[in-house]
Amino acid sequence: MNAPDLFLLPVPEEEFGRLEECLLAMVSQEDPFIDEVASHLVKAGGKRLRPALSIAAASLSGRVASEETLLGGVCVELIHLASLYHDDVMDEATRRRNVVSVNGRWGNLVAIVAGDYLLARSAEIAASLGIEVAQLVAATMARLCQGQLSEVKSAYRVDRSEEAYLATIADKTAALMATACRIGGITAGLERPQIETLTHFGECLGVVFQIRDDVLDIVASEHELGKPPGQDLAEGIYTLPVQRALADRKVGPRLRELLGGPLGREEIEIARELVADSDGITFAADAARRYAALAAEAAASLGDGEVPQALGELGISLLEDLERSTRALAS
Ligand code: FPP
Ligand code: MG
């Protein structure tokens, strides 16, 4: 979803400019074809939330973002982009960020290897930032893969539990946000307790972010999402609002009849409506609210300056956005 105003972190424009330059430079160093494929999603936009988290975390030191912090931000953004290249292959998605996906334009083979290429570039940067960052980045990549594998394993399972869902989204999404914050803290030389708090903050924020993404897949329009809604249902990924709707006495039985296998476009629309008619959306929003409160608590314990305040408000603004989309659906 293209909503940069949602993520107003106190990152000076000049630092964002340096970040963009560095990001583009990392994906534009080979022949014209490799550069075009590797920079496709960078050029399609994106909120740069993860590098912004690294820069904001580092700014708790009171200094301007160092070269290491910017490189750390680029490193996490490259992992994010690589995971999207691969995710779109797995989802057979043809659109992302309102443009054609890499696999849609160049095919699966190119998308997979280009994703690997972005990961390799990311690893190169991580190694240059020292052993702690290199280990952290490798462990984070492993968590993303674990999360994605557990999601694939649960595909079409109507009995997927809430615990399994939360563990999966922590790995596939929250891990990288936690790492973005942690790298910011490490590269800025913050005290260990602050680094731990920032990591916990990023992990909680990541859960809010993914629950919002999963709710939007049910309630948002194609225009808002930049891709067709209902993709998770189509893939057999039954997220928190769907799990709750399956347990609902009113819509559950009908939904259970529909789910459990691949769906056509019309069936996806019926399933979306059934979920929207249940309390699944409010249930998921409540869960997101609990994690946003944990994130805000962690942010508050970082002090009372502009940065902790902005970090604390991030989860809340994600929630507000979720609630706006839900209201738009009801009206
Ligand atoms: C998007 O989720 C995908 C992820 C958050 C993680 C994807 C991870 C992999 C493909 C494993 C490979 C890992 C690496 C490091 C390359 P989504 O499908 O819920 O979101 P979407 O709505 O944006 O597609
Ligand atoms: Mg996907």
GROMACS .gro file of N, CA, C and O in nm, residues 91 151 154-158 160 213-219 228-243 245-246 255-256 258-276 281:
model
  220
   91ASP      N    1   0.366  -1.677  -0.485
   91ASP     CA    2   0.222  -1.642  -0.491
   91ASP      C    3   0.170  -1.635  -0.634
   91ASP      O    4   0.052  -1.608  -0.656
  151GLU      N    5   0.436  -2.101   0.669
  151GLU     CA    6   0.313  -2.055   0.603
  151GLU      C    7   0.274  -2.152   0.490
  151GLU      O    8   0.158  -2.190   0.476
  154SER      N    9   0.121  -2.459   0.611
  154SER     CA   10  -0.016  -2.447   0.665
  154SER      C   11  -0.119  -2.415   0.555
  154SER      O   12  -0.237  -2.395   0.586
  155ALA      N   13  -0.074  -2.408   0.430
  155ALA     CA   14  -0.166  -2.366   0.322
  155ALA      C   15  -0.288  -2.458   0.314
  155ALA      O   16  -0.275  -2.581   0.326
  156TYR      N   17  -0.403  -2.396   0.299
  156TYR     CA   18  -0.534  -2.463   0.288
  156TYR      C   19  -0.577  -2.534   0.416
  156TYR      O   20  -0.674  -2.610   0.415
  157ARG      N   21  -0.505  -2.509   0.527
  157ARG     CA   22  -0.543  -2.574   0.654
  157ARG      C   23  -0.644  -2.485   0.727
  157ARG      O   24  -0.608  -2.381   0.781
  158VAL      N   25  -0.769  -2.530   0.730
  158VAL     CA   26  -0.871  -2.451   0.802
  158VAL      C   27  -0.855  -2.465   0.954
  158VAL      O   28  -0.917  -2.390   1.029
  160ARG      N   29  -0.564  -2.420   1.106
  160ARG     CA   30  -0.444  -2.346   1.148
  160ARG      C   31  -0.477  -2.266   1.276
  160ARG      O   32  -0.577  -2.195   1.280
  213ASP      N   33  -0.167  -0.580   0.723
  213ASP     CA   34  -0.156  -0.627   0.584
  213ASP      C   35  -0.258  -0.738   0.557
  213ASP      O   36  -0.323  -0.742   0.452
  214ASP      N   37  -0.274  -0.826   0.655
  214ASP     CA   38  -0.365  -0.940   0.637
  214ASP      C   39  -0.511  -0.896   0.641
  214ASP      O   40  -0.595  -0.953   0.571
  215VAL      N   41  -0.541  -0.795   0.723
  215VAL     CA   42  -0.679  -0.743   0.725
  215VAL      C   43  -0.707  -0.669   0.594
  215VAL      O   44  -0.814  -0.686   0.533
  216LEU      N   45  -0.609  -0.592   0.548
  216LEU     CA   46  -0.630  -0.517   0.424
  216LEU      C   47  -0.653  -0.611   0.306
  216LEU      O   48  -0.728  -0.579   0.214
  217ASP      N   49  -0.592  -0.726   0.309
  217ASP     CA   50  -0.614  -0.824   0.201
  217ASP      C   51  -0.762  -0.861   0.190
  217ASP      O   52  -0.810  -0.900   0.085
  218ILE      N   53  -0.833  -0.849   0.303
  218ILE     CA   54  -0.977  -0.880   0.302
  218ILE      C   55  -1.059  -0.755   0.269
  218ILE      O   56  -1.152  -0.761   0.188
  219VAL      N   57  -1.023  -0.641   0.330
  219VAL     CA   58  -1.114  -0.525   0.322
  219VAL      C   59  -1.077  -0.418   0.220
  219VAL      O   60  -1.162  -0.338   0.182
  228PRO      N   61  -0.445  -0.720  -0.667
  228PRO     CA   62  -0.581  -0.767  -0.637
  228PRO      C   63  -0.596  -0.810  -0.492
  228PRO      O   64  -0.505  -0.873  -0.437
  229PRO      N   65  -0.707  -0.776  -0.426
  229PRO     CA   66  -0.729  -0.823  -0.288
  229PRO      C   67  -0.763  -0.972  -0.286
  229PRO      O   68  -0.787  -1.032  -0.391
  230GLY      N   69  -0.765  -1.028  -0.167
  230GLY     CA   70  -0.805  -1.169  -0.153
  230GLY      C   71  -0.695  -1.267  -0.193
  230GLY      O   72  -0.719  -1.387  -0.205
  231GLN      N   73  -0.573  -1.214  -0.211
  231GLN     CA   74  -0.461  -1.299  -0.255
  231GLN      C   75  -0.432  -1.411  -0.154
  231GLN      O   76  -0.406  -1.525  -0.191
  232ASP      N   77  -0.440  -1.376  -0.023
  232ASP     CA   78  -0.411  -1.478   0.079
  232ASP      C   79  -0.513  -1.591   0.073
  232ASP      O   80  -0.477  -1.709   0.082
  233LEU      N   81  -0.640  -1.554   0.054
  233LEU     CA   82  -0.745  -1.657   0.046
  233LEU      C   83  -0.719  -1.746  -0.076
  233LEU      O   84  -0.733  -1.869  -0.069
  234ALA      N   85  -0.680  -1.682  -0.186
  234ALA     CA   86  -0.654  -1.757  -0.309
  234ALA      C   87  -0.541  -1.856  -0.288
  234ALA      O   88  -0.544  -1.968  -0.340
  235GLU      N   89  -0.440  -1.815  -0.209
  235GLU     CA   90  -0.324  -1.901  -0.186
  235GLU      C   91  -0.347  -2.003  -0.075
  235GLU      O   92  -0.258  -2.081  -0.044
  236GLY      N   93  -0.464  -1.995  -0.009
  236GLY     CA   94  -0.491  -2.088   0.101
  236GLY      C   95  -0.424  -2.046   0.230
  236GLY      O   96  -0.407  -2.126   0.323
  237ILE      N   97  -0.384  -1.915   0.238
  237ILE     CA   98  -0.322  -1.864   0.361
  237ILE      C   99  -0.433  -1.804   0.446
  237ILE      O  100  -0.481  -1.694   0.416
  238TYR      N  101  -0.474  -1.877   0.549
  238TYR     CA  102  -0.587  -1.833   0.631
  238TYR      C  103  -0.534  -1.755   0.751
  238TYR      O  104  -0.482  -1.811   0.847
  239THR      N  105  -0.547  -1.623   0.739
  239THR     CA  106  -0.490  -1.531   0.837
  239THR      C  107  -0.586  -1.511   0.955
  239THR      O  108  -0.698  -1.564   0.955
  240LEU      N  109  -0.544  -1.429   1.051
  240LEU     CA  110  -0.621  -1.415   1.176
  240LEU      C  111  -0.771  -1.382   1.155
  240LEU      O  112  -0.856  -1.449   1.214
  241PRO      N  113  -0.807  -1.283   1.070
  241PRO     CA  114  -0.950  -1.256   1.053
  241PRO      C  115  -1.025  -1.375   0.993
  241PRO      O  116  -1.141  -1.400   1.030
  242VAL      N  117  -0.958  -1.449   0.908
  242VAL     CA  118  -1.022  -1.566   0.845
  242VAL      C  119  -1.038  -1.679   0.948
  242VAL      O  120  -1.143  -1.744   0.956
  243GLN      N  121  -0.935  -1.697   1.029
  243GLN     CA  122  -0.942  -1.802   1.133
  243GLN      C  123  -1.059  -1.775   1.226
  243GLN      O  124  -1.133  -1.866   1.263
  245ALA      N  125  -1.325  -1.591   1.158
  245ALA     CA  126  -1.452  -1.607   1.085
  245ALA      C  127  -1.489  -1.754   1.071
  245ALA      O  128  -1.607  -1.790   1.076
  246LEU      N  129  -1.387  -1.839   1.058
  246LEU     CA  130  -1.415  -1.984   1.046
  246LEU      C  131  -1.480  -2.038   1.173
  246LEU      O  132  -1.557  -2.134   1.170
  255LEU      N  133  -1.821  -2.062   0.516
  255LEU     CA  134  -1.682  -2.031   0.481
  255LEU      C  135  -1.599  -2.160   0.474
  255LEU      O  136  -1.518  -2.180   0.383
  256ARG      N  137  -1.627  -2.249   0.569
  256ARG     CA  138  -1.554  -2.376   0.574
  256ARG      C  139  -1.578  -2.459   0.448
  256ARG      O  140  -1.490  -2.527   0.398
  258LEU      N  141  -1.633  -2.335   0.156
  258LEU     CA  142  -1.562  -2.272   0.044
  258LEU      C  143  -1.411  -2.297   0.050
  258LEU      O  144  -1.347  -2.323  -0.052
  259LEU      N  145  -1.355  -2.284   0.171
  259LEU     CA  146  -1.209  -2.290   0.186
  259LEU      C  147  -1.158  -2.435   0.189
  259LEU      O  148  -1.235  -2.528   0.190
  260GLY      N  149  -1.026  -2.445   0.192
  260GLY     CA  150  -0.967  -2.579   0.197
  260GLY      C  151  -0.906  -2.620   0.065
  260GLY      O  152  -0.839  -2.722   0.054
  261GLY      N  153  -0.928  -2.539  -0.039
  261GLY     CA  154  -0.870  -2.568  -0.171
  261GLY      C  155  -0.866  -2.441  -0.253
  261GLY      O  156  -0.909  -2.335  -0.207
  262PRO      N  157  -0.812  -2.448  -0.376
  262PRO     CA  158  -0.801  -2.328  -0.461
  262PRO      C  159  -0.939  -2.267  -0.491
  262PRO      O  160  -1.038  -2.339  -0.500
  263LEU      N  161  -0.943  -2.134  -0.502
  263LEU     CA  162  -1.069  -2.063  -0.526
  263LEU      C  163  -1.064  -1.986  -0.657
  263LEU      O  164  -0.959  -1.934  -0.695
  264GLY      N  165  -1.179  -1.973  -0.723
  264GLY     CA  166  -1.190  -1.886  -0.840
  264GLY      C  167  -1.216  -1.743  -0.791
  264GLY      O  168  -1.242  -1.722  -0.672
  265ARG      N  169  -1.214  -1.647  -0.887
  265ARG     CA  170  -1.230  -1.505  -0.851
  265ARG      C  171  -1.362  -1.481  -0.776
  265ARG      O  172  -1.368  -1.409  -0.678
  266GLU      N  173  -1.469  -1.544  -0.827
  266GLU     CA  174  -1.601  -1.521  -0.765
  266GLU      C  175  -1.605  -1.576  -0.621
  266GLU      O  176  -1.658  -1.511  -0.530
  267GLU      N  177  -1.546  -1.694  -0.605
  267GLU     CA  178  -1.544  -1.755  -0.470
  267GLU      C  179  -1.461  -1.672  -0.372
  267GLU      O  180  -1.494  -1.661  -0.254
  268ILE      N  181  -1.352  -1.612  -0.425
  268ILE     CA  182  -1.269  -1.527  -0.338
  268ILE      C  183  -1.355  -1.411  -0.287
  268ILE      O  184  -1.351  -1.377  -0.168
  269GLU      N  185  -1.434  -1.352  -0.377
  269GLU     CA  186  -1.518  -1.238  -0.337
  269GLU      C  187  -1.620  -1.281  -0.232
  269GLU      O  188  -1.645  -1.210  -0.135
  270ILE      N  189  -1.680  -1.398  -0.250
  270ILE     CA  190  -1.778  -1.447  -0.151
  270ILE      C  191  -1.708  -1.468  -0.015
  270ILE      O  192  -1.758  -1.427   0.089
  271ALA      N  193  -1.589  -1.530  -0.021
  271ALA     CA  194  -1.517  -1.557   0.104
  271ALA      C  195  -1.480  -1.425   0.173
  271ALA      O  196  -1.492  -1.413   0.296
  272ARG      N  197  -1.437  -1.326   0.095
  272ARG     CA  198  -1.403  -1.194   0.155
  272ARG      C  199  -1.525  -1.135   0.225
  272ARG      O  200  -1.517  -1.082   0.335
  273GLU      N  201  -1.640  -1.144   0.158
  273GLU     CA  202  -1.763  -1.088   0.218
  273GLU      C  203  -1.799  -1.162   0.346
  273GLU      O  204  -1.839  -1.101   0.445
  274LEU      N  205  -1.785  -1.294   0.345
  274LEU     CA  206  -1.819  -1.372   0.465
  274LEU      C  207  -1.729  -1.330   0.582
  274LEU      O  208  -1.776  -1.311   0.694
  275VAL      N  209  -1.600  -1.315   0.555
  275VAL     CA  210  -1.508  -1.276   0.662
  275VAL      C  211  -1.545  -1.135   0.712
  275VAL      O  212  -1.549  -1.109   0.832
  276ALA      N  213  -1.575  -1.046   0.615
  276ALA     CA  214  -1.610  -0.909   0.654
  276ALA      C  215  -1.740  -0.904   0.734
  276ALA      O  216  -1.760  -0.814   0.815
  281ILE      N  217  -1.260  -0.924   1.159
  281ILE     CA  218  -1.181  -0.802   1.138
  281ILE      C  219  -1.157  -0.731   1.273
  281ILE      O  220  -1.045  -0.690   1.302
   0.00000   0.00000   0.00000
